[in-house]
């Protein structure tokens, strides 16, 4: 999609939003495991463990394998999880693996678009390459964008992207390697980018430019009120949420710290909880570590968890993982 088409899509989306006054916008960046757990709360089987260990929505791939094939391939994955090669899978190693699997979709997304931006094929994406690929049409034909709304103005988007790119460019060479470009496109997944996520959220919602988000700005971000129309029940609930849980210091507005608390909740480590659960259920000698034998003994729990991408990893060559 070229830039002009992209702007048209954005503007169309804005019209759709305005045409549906009860539309609710979700800004909170949920832990992927939390969403998976919610989806499987009523399922008393191993489904949540499978999705936690394997990392994919679709667990049907596992059904294609016999138990013997599953155990064989699971054993190869266990070797990858045991990062120090000591023959034991610790809770820390299992947590790190589950976190890695959660991020896999992010890396797959970057791989799909990499060649669109790496114009000189040097396996890096410079800021100039990204700017040309994304904004080249606009920069060459600025007169075509004079009617664009401020919300989607490329004059605002370009410097904002440049600022984010510079934050992602950890070595400061104005060229992003795969990891840096991944953090640029998916900043919510990287600790060093989370301040940028918070800042961009503040800039999006803070319409009066005072550096805070008041209740009306908070509501306006998710609800476009029809003149004279009543507020839906969920909007009234969100107003209560703002006063009770968003505005922590009760000054009538959210500051940067309160915005971070809202959109990047850190109160529960789902990957750690799942790792501990898997170890607890499989640790026969109660040494808080798992051998390959212990994992294979309880293979039916692991092949449906996120550590094996819900069984999908079992159908891949282990070198692909």
PDB file of C-alpha atoms in Angstrom:
ATOM      1  CA  UNK A   1       0.000   0.000   0.000  1.00  0.00           C
ATOM      2  CA  UNK A   2       1.441   3.394  -0.933  1.00  0.00           C
ATOM      3  CA  UNK A   3       1.347   6.351   1.412  1.00  0.00           C
ATOM      4  CA  UNK A   4      -1.569   8.051  -0.312  1.00  0.00           C
ATOM      5  CA  UNK A   5      -3.682   4.922  -0.043  1.00  0.00           C
ATOM      6  CA  UNK A   6      -2.622   4.568   3.573  1.00  0.00           C
ATOM      7  CA  UNK A   7      -3.816   8.071   4.390  1.00  0.00           C
ATOM      8  CA  UNK A   8      -7.131   7.377   2.708  1.00  0.00           C
ATOM      9  CA  UNK A   9      -7.565   4.248   4.808  1.00  0.00           C
ATOM     10  CA  UNK A  10      -6.758   6.172   7.974  1.00  0.00           C
ATOM     11  CA  UNK A  11      -9.233   8.886   7.121  1.00  0.00           C
ATOM     12  CA  UNK A  12     -11.870   6.308   6.269  1.00  0.00           C
ATOM     13  CA  UNK A  13     -11.255   4.623   9.606  1.00  0.00           C
ATOM     14  CA  UNK A  14     -11.719   7.955  11.366  1.00  0.00           C
ATOM     15  CA  UNK A  15     -15.084   8.395   9.647  1.00  0.00           C
ATOM     16  CA  UNK A  16     -16.124   4.916  10.715  1.00  0.00           C
ATOM     17  CA  UNK A  17     -15.197   5.677  14.308  1.00  0.00           C
ATOM     18  CA  UNK A  18     -17.150   8.927  14.290  1.00  0.00           C
ATOM     19  CA  UNK A  19     -20.122   7.125  12.766  1.00  0.00           C
ATOM     20  CA  UNK A  20     -20.306   4.715  15.707  1.00  0.00           C
ATOM     21  CA  UNK A  21     -20.571   6.807  18.874  1.00  0.00           C
ATOM     22  CA  UNK A  22     -20.579   3.803  21.199  1.00  0.00           C
ATOM     23  CA  UNK A  23     -17.296   2.438  19.864  1.00  0.00           C
ATOM     24  CA  UNK A  24     -14.814   1.686  22.630  1.00  0.00           C
ATOM     25  CA  UNK A  25     -11.068   1.965  22.063  1.00  0.00           C
ATOM     26  CA  UNK A  26      -8.756  -0.401  23.922  1.00  0.00           C
ATOM     27  CA  UNK A  27      -5.357   1.045  24.812  1.00  0.00           C
ATOM     28  CA  UNK A  28      -4.225  -1.355  27.532  1.00  0.00           C
ATOM     29  CA  UNK A  29      -1.407  -3.643  26.391  1.00  0.00           C
ATOM     30  CA  UNK A  30      -2.404  -6.974  27.899  1.00  0.00           C
ATOM     31  CA  UNK A  31      -0.002  -9.800  28.585  1.00  0.00           C
ATOM     32  CA  UNK A  32      -0.662 -12.401  25.845  1.00  0.00           C
ATOM     33  CA  UNK A  33      -0.900 -15.156  28.448  1.00  0.00           C
ATOM     34  CA  UNK A  34      -3.595 -13.234  30.322  1.00  0.00           C
ATOM     35  CA  UNK A  35      -5.755 -13.141  27.196  1.00  0.00           C
ATOM     36  CA  UNK A  36      -5.171 -16.842  26.569  1.00  0.00           C
ATOM     37  CA  UNK A  37      -6.100 -17.683  30.142  1.00  0.00           C
ATOM     38  CA  UNK A  38      -9.319 -15.669  29.921  1.00  0.00           C
ATOM     39  CA  UNK A  39     -10.258 -17.481  26.727  1.00  0.00           C
ATOM     40  CA  UNK A  40      -9.821 -20.856  28.415  1.00  0.00           C
ATOM     41  CA  UNK A  41     -11.218 -20.182  31.892  1.00  0.00           C
ATOM     42  CA  UNK A  42     -14.072 -22.625  31.375  1.00  0.00           C
ATOM     43  CA  UNK A  43     -11.896 -25.322  29.809  1.00  0.00           C
ATOM     44  CA  UNK A  44     -10.809 -27.874  32.401  1.00  0.00           C
ATOM     45  CA  UNK A  45      -8.426 -29.708  30.063  1.00  0.00           C
ATOM     46  CA  UNK A  46      -4.764 -28.894  29.349  1.00  0.00           C
ATOM     47  CA  UNK A  47      -5.714 -26.223  26.801  1.00  0.00           C
ATOM     48  CA  UNK A  48      -4.250 -23.242  28.670  1.00  0.00           C
ATOM     49  CA  UNK A  49      -1.021 -25.109  29.462  1.00  0.00           C
ATOM     50  CA  UNK A  50      -0.773 -26.137  25.822  1.00  0.00           C
ATOM     51  CA  UNK A  51      -1.229 -22.590  24.611  1.00  0.00           C
ATOM     52  CA  UNK A  52       1.260 -21.281  27.173  1.00  0.00           C
ATOM     53  CA  UNK A  53       3.954 -23.749  26.157  1.00  0.00           C
ATOM     54  CA  UNK A  54       3.382 -23.756  22.396  1.00  0.00           C
ATOM     55  CA  UNK A  55       2.366 -20.151  21.773  1.00  0.00           C
ATOM     56  CA  UNK A  56      -0.270 -20.381  18.993  1.00  0.00           C
ATOM     57  CA  UNK A  57      -4.035 -20.061  18.934  1.00  0.00           C
ATOM     58  CA  UNK A  58      -4.461 -23.199  16.898  1.00  0.00           C
ATOM     59  CA  UNK A  59      -3.605 -26.361  18.817  1.00  0.00           C
ATOM     60  CA  UNK A  60      -5.039 -28.727  16.210  1.00  0.00           C
ATOM     61  CA  UNK A  61      -1.620 -29.368  14.655  1.00  0.00           C
ATOM     62  CA  UNK A  62      -0.753 -31.554  17.631  1.00  0.00           C
ATOM     63  CA  UNK A  63      -3.532 -33.951  16.678  1.00  0.00           C
ATOM     64  CA  UNK A  64      -1.635 -34.787  13.499  1.00  0.00           C
ATOM     65  CA  UNK A  65       1.105 -36.555  15.477  1.00  0.00           C
ATOM     66  CA  UNK A  66       1.182 -39.860  17.276  1.00  0.00           C
ATOM     67  CA  UNK A  67       2.193 -39.831  20.959  1.00  0.00           C
ATOM     68  CA  UNK A  68       5.593 -41.242  19.976  1.00  0.00           C
ATOM     69  CA  UNK A  69       6.185 -38.499  17.415  1.00  0.00           C
ATOM     70  CA  UNK A  70       5.069 -35.867  19.885  1.00  0.00           C
ATOM     71  CA  UNK A  71       7.455 -37.074  22.574  1.00  0.00           C
ATOM     72  CA  UNK A  72      10.342 -37.226  20.126  1.00  0.00           C
ATOM     73  CA  UNK A  73       9.845 -33.672  18.933  1.00  0.00           C
ATOM     74  CA  UNK A  74       9.064 -32.395  22.404  1.00  0.00           C
ATOM     75  CA  UNK A  75      12.427 -33.772  23.529  1.00  0.00           C
ATOM     76  CA  UNK A  76      14.184 -31.617  20.934  1.00  0.00           C
ATOM     77  CA  UNK A  77      12.328 -28.546  22.164  1.00  0.00           C
ATOM     78  CA  UNK A  78      13.352 -29.343  25.744  1.00  0.00           C
ATOM     79  CA  UNK A  79      16.991 -29.249  24.622  1.00  0.00           C
ATOM     80  CA  UNK A  80      16.399 -25.703  23.389  1.00  0.00           C
ATOM     81  CA  UNK A  81      14.712 -24.637  26.628  1.00  0.00           C
ATOM     82  CA  UNK A  82      17.654 -25.940  28.680  1.00  0.00           C
ATOM     83  CA  UNK A  83      19.764 -22.940  27.748  1.00  0.00           C
ATOM     84  CA  UNK A  84      22.802 -23.822  29.872  1.00  0.00           C
ATOM     85  CA  UNK A  85      22.763 -27.470  28.798  1.00  0.00           C
ATOM     86  CA  UNK A  86      22.990 -28.880  32.327  1.00  0.00           C
ATOM     87  CA  UNK A  87      20.192 -31.383  31.786  1.00  0.00           C
ATOM     88  CA  UNK A  88      17.659 -29.500  33.918  1.00  0.00           C
ATOM     89  CA  UNK A  89      14.927 -27.057  32.951  1.00  0.00           C
ATOM     90  CA  UNK A  90      14.547 -24.437  35.659  1.00  0.00           C
ATOM     91  CA  UNK A  91      11.584 -22.170  36.255  1.00  0.00           C
ATOM     92  CA  UNK A  92      13.685 -19.260  34.973  1.00  0.00           C
ATOM     93  CA  UNK A  93      14.548 -21.097  31.742  1.00  0.00           C
ATOM     94  CA  UNK A  94      10.937 -22.119  31.228  1.00  0.00           C
ATOM     95  CA  UNK A  95       9.733 -18.562  31.829  1.00  0.00           C
ATOM     96  CA  UNK A  96      12.284 -17.198  29.336  1.00  0.00           C
ATOM     97  CA  UNK A  97      11.139 -19.722  26.732  1.00  0.00           C
ATOM     98  CA  UNK A  98       7.465 -18.875  27.232  1.00  0.00           C
ATOM     99  CA  UNK A  99       8.286 -15.166  26.899  1.00  0.00           C
ATOM    100  CA  UNK A 100      10.192 -15.918  23.692  1.00  0.00           C
ATOM    101  CA  UNK A 101       7.253 -17.850  22.267  1.00  0.00           C
ATOM    102  CA  UNK A 102       4.892 -15.008  23.143  1.00  0.00           C
ATOM    103  CA  UNK A 103       7.033 -12.653  21.065  1.00  0.00           C
ATOM    104  CA  UNK A 104       7.335 -14.974  18.098  1.00  0.00           C
ATOM    105  CA  UNK A 105       4.401 -13.431  16.245  1.00  0.00           C
ATOM    106  CA  UNK A 106       6.175 -10.084  16.500  1.00  0.00           C
ATOM    107  CA  UNK A 107       9.333 -11.372  14.833  1.00  0.00           C
ATOM    108  CA  UNK A 108       7.296 -13.158  12.183  1.00  0.00           C
ATOM    109  CA  UNK A 109       5.530  -9.890  11.399  1.00  0.00           C
ATOM    110  CA  UNK A 110       8.850  -8.059  11.023  1.00  0.00           C
ATOM    111  CA  UNK A 111      10.191 -10.794   8.760  1.00  0.00           C
ATOM    112  CA  UNK A 112       7.222 -10.326   6.429  1.00  0.00           C
ATOM    113  CA  UNK A 113       7.828  -6.594   5.938  1.00  0.00           C
ATOM    114  CA  UNK A 114      11.630  -6.493   6.189  1.00  0.00           C
ATOM    115  CA  UNK A 115      12.320  -6.446   2.447  1.00  0.00           C
ATOM    116  CA  UNK A 116       9.838  -3.585   1.958  1.00  0.00           C
ATOM    117  CA  UNK A 117      12.116  -1.315   3.971  1.00  0.00           C
ATOM    118  CA  UNK A 118      15.616  -2.744   3.499  1.00  0.00           C
ATOM    119  CA  UNK A 119      15.943  -1.057   0.133  1.00  0.00           C
ATOM    120  CA  UNK A 120      19.687  -1.549  -0.340  1.00  0.00           C
ATOM    121  CA  UNK A 121      19.595  -5.157   0.958  1.00  0.00           C
ATOM    122  CA  UNK A 122      22.364  -4.675   3.544  1.00  0.00           C
ATOM    123  CA  UNK A 123      20.315  -6.444   6.238  1.00  0.00           C
ATOM    124  CA  UNK A 124      19.783  -3.167   8.068  1.00  0.00           C
ATOM    125  CA  UNK A 125      17.103  -0.524   7.741  1.00  0.00           C
ATOM    126  CA  UNK A 126      18.336   3.032   7.953  1.00  0.00           C
ATOM    127  CA  UNK A 127      16.087   5.908   8.951  1.00  0.00           C
ATOM    128  CA  UNK A 128      16.368   7.265   5.402  1.00  0.00           C
ATOM    129  CA  UNK A 129      15.213   3.923   3.962  1.00  0.00           C
ATOM    130  CA  UNK A 130      12.235   3.784   6.296  1.00  0.00           C
ATOM    131  CA  UNK A 131      11.360   7.420   5.634  1.00  0.00           C
ATOM    132  CA  UNK A 132      11.518   6.912   1.875  1.00  0.00           C
ATOM    133  CA  UNK A 133       9.462   3.721   1.931  1.00  0.00           C
ATOM    134  CA  UNK A 134       6.829   5.163   4.259  1.00  0.00           C
ATOM    135  CA  UNK A 135       6.736   8.876   3.478  1.00  0.00           C
ATOM    136  CA  UNK A 136       8.369   9.126   0.072  1.00  0.00           C
ATOM    137  CA  UNK A 137       5.139   9.817  -1.793  1.00  0.00           C
ATOM    138  CA  UNK A 138       4.086  12.458   0.700  1.00  0.00           C
ATOM    139  CA  UNK A 139       7.467  14.177   0.634  1.00  0.00           C
ATOM    140  CA  UNK A 140       7.356  14.313  -3.169  1.00  0.00           C
ATOM    141  CA  UNK A 141       3.694  15.372  -3.387  1.00  0.00           C
ATOM    142  CA  UNK A 142       2.863  17.387  -0.255  1.00  0.00           C
ATOM    143  CA  UNK A 143       0.107  19.321  -2.016  1.00  0.00           C
ATOM    144  CA  UNK A 144      -2.035  16.173  -2.159  1.00  0.00           C
ATOM    145  CA  UNK A 145      -2.231  16.064   1.621  1.00  0.00           C
ATOM    146  CA  UNK A 146      -3.311  19.598   2.425  1.00  0.00           C
ATOM    147  CA  UNK A 147      -6.787  18.432   3.464  1.00  0.00           C
ATOM    148  CA  UNK A 148      -5.626  15.673   5.814  1.00  0.00           C
ATOM    149  CA  UNK A 149      -6.876  16.109   9.375  1.00  0.00           C
ATOM    150  CA  UNK A 150      -4.390  16.986  12.100  1.00  0.00           C
ATOM    151  CA  UNK A 151      -4.882  13.586  13.698  1.00  0.00           C
ATOM    152  CA  UNK A 152      -3.415  11.824  10.699  1.00  0.00           C
ATOM    153  CA  UNK A 153      -1.151  14.595   9.453  1.00  0.00           C
ATOM    154  CA  UNK A 154       2.096  13.279   8.059  1.00  0.00           C
ATOM    155  CA  UNK A 155       3.782  16.437   9.300  1.00  0.00           C
ATOM    156  CA  UNK A 156       3.165  15.100  12.801  1.00  0.00           C
ATOM    157  CA  UNK A 157       3.642  11.435  12.047  1.00  0.00           C
ATOM    158  CA  UNK A 158       7.056  11.756  10.430  1.00  0.00           C
ATOM    159  CA  UNK A 159       8.895  13.426  13.363  1.00  0.00           C
ATOM    160  CA  UNK A 160       7.091  11.117  15.763  1.00  0.00           C
ATOM    161  CA  UNK A 161       8.344   8.086  13.841  1.00  0.00           C
ATOM    162  CA  UNK A 162      11.841   9.567  13.726  1.00  0.00           C
ATOM    163  CA  UNK A 163      11.856  10.028  17.490  1.00  0.00           C
ATOM    164  CA  UNK A 164      10.714   6.426  18.002  1.00  0.00           C
ATOM    165  CA  UNK A 165      13.305   5.173  15.510  1.00  0.00           C
ATOM    166  CA  UNK A 166      16.078   6.983  17.389  1.00  0.00           C
ATOM    167  CA  UNK A 167      14.921   5.403  20.657  1.00  0.00           C
ATOM    168  CA  UNK A 168      14.933   1.941  19.088  1.00  0.00           C
ATOM    169  CA  UNK A 169      18.377   2.540  17.542  1.00  0.00           C
ATOM    170  CA  UNK A 170      20.346   1.531  20.622  1.00  0.00           C
ATOM    171  CA  UNK A 171      23.800   1.837  19.065  1.00  0.00           C
ATOM    172  CA  UNK A 172      23.000   5.215  17.519  1.00  0.00           C
ATOM    173  CA  UNK A 173      24.196   4.383  14.007  1.00  0.00           C
ATOM    174  CA  UNK A 174      20.909   5.558  12.376  1.00  0.00           C
ATOM    175  CA  UNK A 175      20.356   2.032  11.048  1.00  0.00           C
ATOM    176  CA  UNK A 176      18.199  -0.623  12.681  1.00  0.00           C
ATOM    177  CA  UNK A 177      19.128  -4.279  12.782  1.00  0.00           C
ATOM    178  CA  UNK A 178      16.369  -6.881  13.117  1.00  0.00           C
ATOM    179  CA  UNK A 179      16.045  -6.527  16.881  1.00  0.00           C
ATOM    180  CA  UNK A 180      16.062  -2.733  16.778  1.00  0.00           C
ATOM    181  CA  UNK A 181      13.531  -2.599  13.951  1.00  0.00           C
ATOM    182  CA  UNK A 182      11.319  -5.057  15.810  1.00  0.00           C
ATOM    183  CA  UNK A 183      11.341  -2.771  18.841  1.00  0.00           C
ATOM    184  CA  UNK A 184      10.520   0.171  16.560  1.00  0.00           C
ATOM    185  CA  UNK A 185       7.453  -1.529  15.063  1.00  0.00           C
ATOM    186  CA  UNK A 186       6.338  -3.196  18.322  1.00  0.00           C
ATOM    187  CA  UNK A 187       7.536  -0.921  21.127  1.00  0.00           C
ATOM    188  CA  UNK A 188       5.106  -2.325  23.683  1.00  0.00           C
ATOM    189  CA  UNK A 189       7.080  -5.600  23.659  1.00  0.00           C
ATOM    190  CA  UNK A 190      10.418  -4.062  24.713  1.00  0.00           C
ATOM    191  CA  UNK A 191      11.272  -2.565  28.085  1.00  0.00           C
ATOM    192  CA  UNK A 192      13.506   0.172  26.660  1.00  0.00           C
ATOM    193  CA  UNK A 193      10.629   1.364  24.439  1.00  0.00           C
ATOM    194  CA  UNK A 194       7.869   1.508  27.032  1.00  0.00           C
ATOM    195  CA  UNK A 195       8.503   5.151  27.920  1.00  0.00           C
ATOM    196  CA  UNK A 196       7.870   5.905  24.244  1.00  0.00           C
ATOM    197  CA  UNK A 197       4.581   3.970  24.318  1.00  0.00           C
ATOM    198  CA  UNK A 198       3.465   6.020  27.311  1.00  0.00           C
ATOM    199  CA  UNK A 199       4.573   9.307  25.730  1.00  0.00           C
ATOM    200  CA  UNK A 200       2.796   8.594  22.440  1.00  0.00           C
ATOM    201  CA  UNK A 201      -0.370   7.637  24.316  1.00  0.00           C
ATOM    202  CA  UNK A 202      -0.238  10.899  26.256  1.00  0.00           C
ATOM    203  CA  UNK A 203       0.244  12.891  23.048  1.00  0.00           C
ATOM    204  CA  UNK A 204      -2.692  11.110  21.396  1.00  0.00           C
ATOM    205  CA  UNK A 205      -5.155  11.804  24.206  1.00  0.00           C
ATOM    206  CA  UNK A 206      -3.945  15.109  25.680  1.00  0.00           C
ATOM    207  CA  UNK A 207      -5.865  17.472  23.414  1.00  0.00           C
ATOM    208  CA  UNK A 208      -5.273  20.647  25.431  1.00  0.00           C
ATOM    209  CA  UNK A 209      -1.528  20.044  25.609  1.00  0.00           C
ATOM    210  CA  UNK A 210      -1.153  20.444  29.375  1.00  0.00           C
ATOM    211  CA  UNK A 211       0.846  17.236  29.767  1.00  0.00           C
ATOM    212  CA  UNK A 212      -1.976  15.384  31.539  1.00  0.00           C
ATOM    213  CA  UNK A 213      -5.106  13.433  30.649  1.00  0.00           C
ATOM    214  CA  UNK A 214      -8.269  14.615  32.363  1.00  0.00           C
ATOM    215  CA  UNK A 215     -11.513  12.659  32.573  1.00  0.00           C
ATOM    216  CA  UNK A 216     -13.088  14.247  29.506  1.00  0.00           C
ATOM    217  CA  UNK A 217      -9.979  13.561  27.387  1.00  0.00           C
ATOM    218  CA  UNK A 218      -9.907   9.991  28.686  1.00  0.00           C
ATOM    219  CA  UNK A 219     -13.523   9.435  27.670  1.00  0.00           C
ATOM    220  CA  UNK A 220     -13.173  11.283  24.349  1.00  0.00           C
ATOM    221  CA  UNK A 221     -10.391   8.891  23.326  1.00  0.00           C
ATOM    222  CA  UNK A 222     -12.797   5.960  23.381  1.00  0.00           C
ATOM    223  CA  UNK A 223     -16.204   7.528  22.823  1.00  0.00           C
ATOM    224  CA  UNK A 224     -17.494  10.128  20.359  1.00  0.00           C
ATOM    225  CA  UNK A 225     -20.588  11.666  21.892  1.00  0.00           C
ATOM    226  CA  UNK A 226     -23.610  12.365  19.693  1.00  0.00           C
ATOM    227  CA  UNK A 227     -24.980  15.809  20.425  1.00  0.00           C
ATOM    228  CA  UNK A 228     -27.882  15.495  22.826  1.00  0.00           C
ATOM    229  CA  UNK A 229     -27.591  11.713  23.054  1.00  0.00           C
ATOM    230  CA  UNK A 230     -27.240   9.803  26.314  1.00  0.00           C
ATOM    231  CA  UNK A 231     -23.964   8.161  27.309  1.00  0.00           C
ATOM    232  CA  UNK A 232     -23.954   4.356  27.133  1.00  0.00           C
ATOM    233  CA  UNK A 233     -23.673   2.466  30.394  1.00  0.00           C
ATOM    234  CA  UNK A 234     -20.096   1.438  29.654  1.00  0.00           C
ATOM    235  CA  UNK A 235     -19.069   5.105  29.371  1.00  0.00           C
ATOM    236  CA  UNK A 236     -20.486   5.837  32.813  1.00  0.00           C
ATOM    237  CA  UNK A 237     -18.572   2.807  34.058  1.00  0.00           C
ATOM    238  CA  UNK A 238     -15.381   4.166  32.498  1.00  0.00           C
ATOM    239  CA  UNK A 239     -15.898   7.492  34.260  1.00  0.00           C
ATOM    240  CA  UNK A 240     -16.044   5.589  37.532  1.00  0.00           C
ATOM    241  CA  UNK A 241     -12.928   3.658  36.494  1.00  0.00           C
ATOM    242  CA  UNK A 242     -11.120   6.926  35.858  1.00  0.00           C
ATOM    243  CA  UNK A 243     -11.891   8.381  39.269  1.00  0.00           C
ATOM    244  CA  UNK A 244     -11.446   5.134  41.207  1.00  0.00           C
ATOM    245  CA  UNK A 245      -8.516   3.437  39.461  1.00  0.00           C
ATOM    246  CA  UNK A 246      -6.868   5.675  36.832  1.00  0.00           C
ATOM    247  CA  UNK A 247      -6.483   8.936  38.775  1.00  0.00           C
ATOM    248  CA  UNK A 248      -4.404   7.438  41.568  1.00  0.00           C
ATOM    249  CA  UNK A 249      -3.504  10.691  43.317  1.00  0.00           C
ATOM    250  CA  UNK A 250      -7.065  12.056  42.971  1.00  0.00           C
ATOM    251  CA  UNK A 251      -6.074  15.353  41.345  1.00  0.00           C
ATOM    252  CA  UNK A 252      -8.608  14.994  38.536  1.00  0.00           C
ATOM    253  CA  UNK A 253      -6.131  14.003  35.825  1.00  0.00           C
ATOM    254  CA  UNK A 254      -3.598  11.342  34.884  1.00  0.00           C
ATOM    255  CA  UNK A 255       0.105  12.121  34.774  1.00  0.00           C
ATOM    256  CA  UNK A 256       2.749  10.066  32.971  1.00  0.00           C
ATOM    257  CA  UNK A 257       3.144   7.578  35.832  1.00  0.00           C
ATOM    258  CA  UNK A 258      -0.602   7.027  36.032  1.00  0.00           C
ATOM    259  CA  UNK A 259      -0.852   6.535  32.272  1.00  0.00           C
ATOM    260  CA  UNK A 260       1.903   3.904  32.456  1.00  0.00           C
ATOM    261  CA  UNK A 261       0.055   2.145  35.268  1.00  0.00           C
ATOM    262  CA  UNK A 262      -3.069   2.134  33.098  1.00  0.00           C
ATOM    263  CA  UNK A 263      -1.764   0.962  29.724  1.00  0.00           C
ATOM    264  CA  UNK A 264       1.170  -1.212  30.873  1.00  0.00           C
ATOM    265  CA  UNK A 265      -0.102  -3.088  33.941  1.00  0.00           C
ATOM    266  CA  UNK A 266       2.689  -4.932  35.731  1.00  0.00           C
ATOM    267  CA  UNK A 267       0.878  -6.436  38.670  1.00  0.00           C
ATOM    268  CA  UNK A 268       1.089 -10.078  37.573  1.00  0.00           C
ATOM    269  CA  UNK A 269       3.724 -12.056  35.700  1.00  0.00           C
ATOM    270  CA  UNK A 270       1.703 -14.585  33.712  1.00  0.00           C
ATOM    271  CA  UNK A 271       4.743 -16.251  32.149  1.00  0.00           C
ATOM    272  CA  UNK A 272       6.290 -16.855  35.571  1.00  0.00           C
ATOM    273  CA  UNK A 273       2.997 -18.192  36.924  1.00  0.00           C
ATOM    274  CA  UNK A 274       2.654 -20.609  34.007  1.00  0.00           C
ATOM    275  CA  UNK A 275       6.285 -21.741  34.326  1.00  0.00           C
ATOM    276  CA  UNK A 276       5.803 -22.453  38.026  1.00  0.00           C
ATOM    277  CA  UNK A 277       2.579 -24.305  37.303  1.00  0.00           C
ATOM    278  CA  UNK A 278       4.186 -26.537  34.684  1.00  0.00           C
ATOM    279  CA  UNK A 279       7.101 -27.337  36.994  1.00  0.00           C
ATOM    280  CA  UNK A 280       4.809 -28.033  39.939  1.00  0.00           C
ATOM    281  CA  UNK A 281       2.680 -30.442  37.913  1.00  0.00           C
ATOM    282  CA  UNK A 282       5.649 -32.346  36.450  1.00  0.00           C
ATOM    283  CA  UNK A 283       8.374 -32.213  39.119  1.00  0.00           C
ATOM    284  CA  UNK A 284       8.323 -35.774  40.404  1.00  0.00           C
ATOM    285  CA  UNK A 285      11.317 -35.460  42.764  1.00  0.00           C
ATOM    286  CA  UNK A 286      10.276 -31.977  43.982  1.00  0.00           C
ATOM    287  CA  UNK A 287      13.654 -30.324  43.341  1.00  0.00           C
ATOM    288  CA  UNK A 288      11.915 -27.364  41.574  1.00  0.00           C
ATOM    289  CA  UNK A 289      13.592 -28.331  38.285  1.00  0.00           C
ATOM    290  CA  UNK A 290      12.555 -30.619  35.455  1.00  0.00           C
ATOM    291  CA  UNK A 291      14.566 -33.250  33.674  1.00  0.00           C
ATOM    292  CA  UNK A 292      13.728 -34.175  30.116  1.00  0.00           C
ATOM    293  CA  UNK A 293      12.347 -37.439  31.445  1.00  0.00           C
ATOM    294  CA  UNK A 294       9.958 -35.645  33.807  1.00  0.00           C
ATOM    295  CA  UNK A 295       8.701 -33.439  30.979  1.00  0.00           C
ATOM    296  CA  UNK A 296       8.217 -36.366  28.608  1.00  0.00           C
ATOM    297  CA  UNK A 297       6.446 -38.297  31.344  1.00  0.00           C
ATOM    298  CA  UNK A 298       3.894 -35.496  31.470  1.00  0.00           C
ATOM    299  CA  UNK A 299       4.081 -34.772  27.724  1.00  0.00           C
ATOM    300  CA  UNK A 300       0.334 -34.336  27.269  1.00  0.00           C
ATOM    301  CA  UNK A 301       0.385 -31.184  29.411  1.00  0.00           C
ATOM    302  CA  UNK A 302       3.323 -29.593  27.604  1.00  0.00           C
ATOM    303  CA  UNK A 303       2.333 -30.209  24.009  1.00  0.00           C
ATOM    304  CA  UNK A 304      -0.767 -28.099  24.472  1.00  0.00           C
ATOM    305  CA  UNK A 305       0.966 -25.258  26.278  1.00  0.00           C
ATOM    306  CA  UNK A 306       2.591 -22.111  24.958  1.00  0.00           C
ATOM    307  CA  UNK A 307       6.051 -23.569  25.330  1.00  0.00           C
ATOM    308  CA  UNK A 308       5.411 -25.646  22.209  1.00  0.00           C
ATOM    309  CA  UNK A 309       3.168 -23.157  20.424  1.00  0.00           C
ATOM    310  CA  UNK A 310       0.120 -25.347  21.104  1.00  0.00           C
ATOM    311  CA  UNK A 311       1.699 -28.288  19.377  1.00  0.00           C
ATOM    312  CA  UNK A 312       2.568 -26.473  16.180  1.00  0.00           C
ATOM    313  CA  UNK A 313       6.279 -26.496  17.019  1.00  0.00           C
ATOM    314  CA  UNK A 314       6.162 -30.264  17.124  1.00  0.00           C
ATOM    315  CA  UNK A 315       5.563 -30.337  13.362  1.00  0.00           C
ATOM    316  CA  UNK A 316       8.601 -28.130  12.636  1.00  0.00           C
ATOM    317  CA  UNK A 317      12.240 -28.937  12.330  1.00  0.00           C
ATOM    318  CA  UNK A 318      13.679 -27.932  15.705  1.00  0.00           C
ATOM    319  CA  UNK A 319      16.273 -25.776  13.978  1.00  0.00           C
ATOM    320  CA  UNK A 320      13.437 -23.492  12.839  1.00  0.00           C
ATOM    321  CA  UNK A 321      12.432 -22.666  16.408  1.00  0.00           C
TER     322      UNK A 321
END
